[in-house]
XYZ file of C-alpha atoms in Angstrom:
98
model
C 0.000 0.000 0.000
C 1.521 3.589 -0.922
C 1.801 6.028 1.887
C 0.020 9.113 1.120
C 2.776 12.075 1.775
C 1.726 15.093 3.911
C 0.994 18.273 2.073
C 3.135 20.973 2.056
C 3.069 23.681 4.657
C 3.208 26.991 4.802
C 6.940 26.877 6.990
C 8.420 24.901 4.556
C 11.426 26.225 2.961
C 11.810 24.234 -0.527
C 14.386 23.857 -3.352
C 14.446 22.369 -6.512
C 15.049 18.784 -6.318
C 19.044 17.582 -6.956
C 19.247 17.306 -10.537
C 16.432 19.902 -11.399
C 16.539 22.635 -13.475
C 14.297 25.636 -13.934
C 14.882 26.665 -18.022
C 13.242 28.638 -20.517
C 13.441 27.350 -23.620
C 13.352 30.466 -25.641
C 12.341 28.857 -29.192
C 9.481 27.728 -27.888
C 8.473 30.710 -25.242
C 8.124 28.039 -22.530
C 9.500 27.777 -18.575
C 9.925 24.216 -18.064
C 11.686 22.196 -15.010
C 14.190 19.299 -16.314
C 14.448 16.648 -14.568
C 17.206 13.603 -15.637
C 14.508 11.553 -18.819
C 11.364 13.837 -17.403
C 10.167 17.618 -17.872
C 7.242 19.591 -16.932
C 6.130 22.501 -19.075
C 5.064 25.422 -16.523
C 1.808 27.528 -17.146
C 2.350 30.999 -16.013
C 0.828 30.550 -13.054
C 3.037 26.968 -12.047
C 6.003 29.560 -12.908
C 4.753 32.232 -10.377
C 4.633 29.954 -8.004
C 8.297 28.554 -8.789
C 9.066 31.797 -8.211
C 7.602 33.014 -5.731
C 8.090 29.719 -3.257
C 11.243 27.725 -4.371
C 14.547 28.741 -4.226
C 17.173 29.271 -1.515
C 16.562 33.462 -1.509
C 12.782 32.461 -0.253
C 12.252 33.094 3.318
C 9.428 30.308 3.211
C 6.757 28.847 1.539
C 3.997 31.913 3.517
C 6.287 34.470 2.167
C 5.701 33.650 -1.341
C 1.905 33.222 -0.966
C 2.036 36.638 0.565
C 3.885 37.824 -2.369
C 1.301 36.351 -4.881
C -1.429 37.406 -3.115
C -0.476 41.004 -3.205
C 0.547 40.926 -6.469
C -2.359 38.885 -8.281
C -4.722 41.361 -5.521
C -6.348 37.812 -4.655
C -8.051 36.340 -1.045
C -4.662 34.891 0.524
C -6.483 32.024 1.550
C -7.427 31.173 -1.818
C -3.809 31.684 -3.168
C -2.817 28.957 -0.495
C -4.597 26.636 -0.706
C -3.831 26.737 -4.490
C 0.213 26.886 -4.083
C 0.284 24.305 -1.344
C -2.070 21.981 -3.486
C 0.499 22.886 -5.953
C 3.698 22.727 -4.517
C 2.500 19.341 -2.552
C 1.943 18.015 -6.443
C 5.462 19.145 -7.855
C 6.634 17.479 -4.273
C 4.840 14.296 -4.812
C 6.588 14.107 -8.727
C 9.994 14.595 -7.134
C 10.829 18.317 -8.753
C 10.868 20.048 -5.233
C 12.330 19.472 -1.825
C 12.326 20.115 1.614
């Protein structure tokens, strides 16, 4: 039986997996992550929250819903929910970290 991981919280700090890349491939217009035989195409939102949640200058995982939520003017509880459904997802495929 598979273990269901826990989601995502908001005082996570998270980094791109070993081996994963954040690229844009520039022919095509497209943000993707690269992952060693795998890639995900990111939607301008999925890049926002890259953005705004990953990376070793983020504070933690609130401080980039805070940042979306003032800049998309949106309920922060909303925004949340979304990223950390989000963010639990890109966990889950093995493109993020803890």
């Amino acid at each position: 039986m598979n273990a269901v991981s826990p989601q995502i919280g908001e005082a996570d700090r998270l980094r791109l997996a070993p081996g994963v890349m954040l690229r844009n491939d520039r022919r095509r217009g497209e943000w993707m992550l690269m992952a060693p035989e795998r890639l995900l195409v990111l939607d301008e939102m999925a890049l926002a929250v890259v953005r705004a949640c990953v990376g070793a200058e983020v504070a933690d995982v609130a401080a980039g819903i805070d940042r979306l939520t003032a800049e998309y003017d949106a309920p922060r509880a909303e925004v949340a929910a979304d990223v950390l459904e989000m963010l639990t997802d890109l966990r889950n495929k093995g493109y993020v970290v803890t």
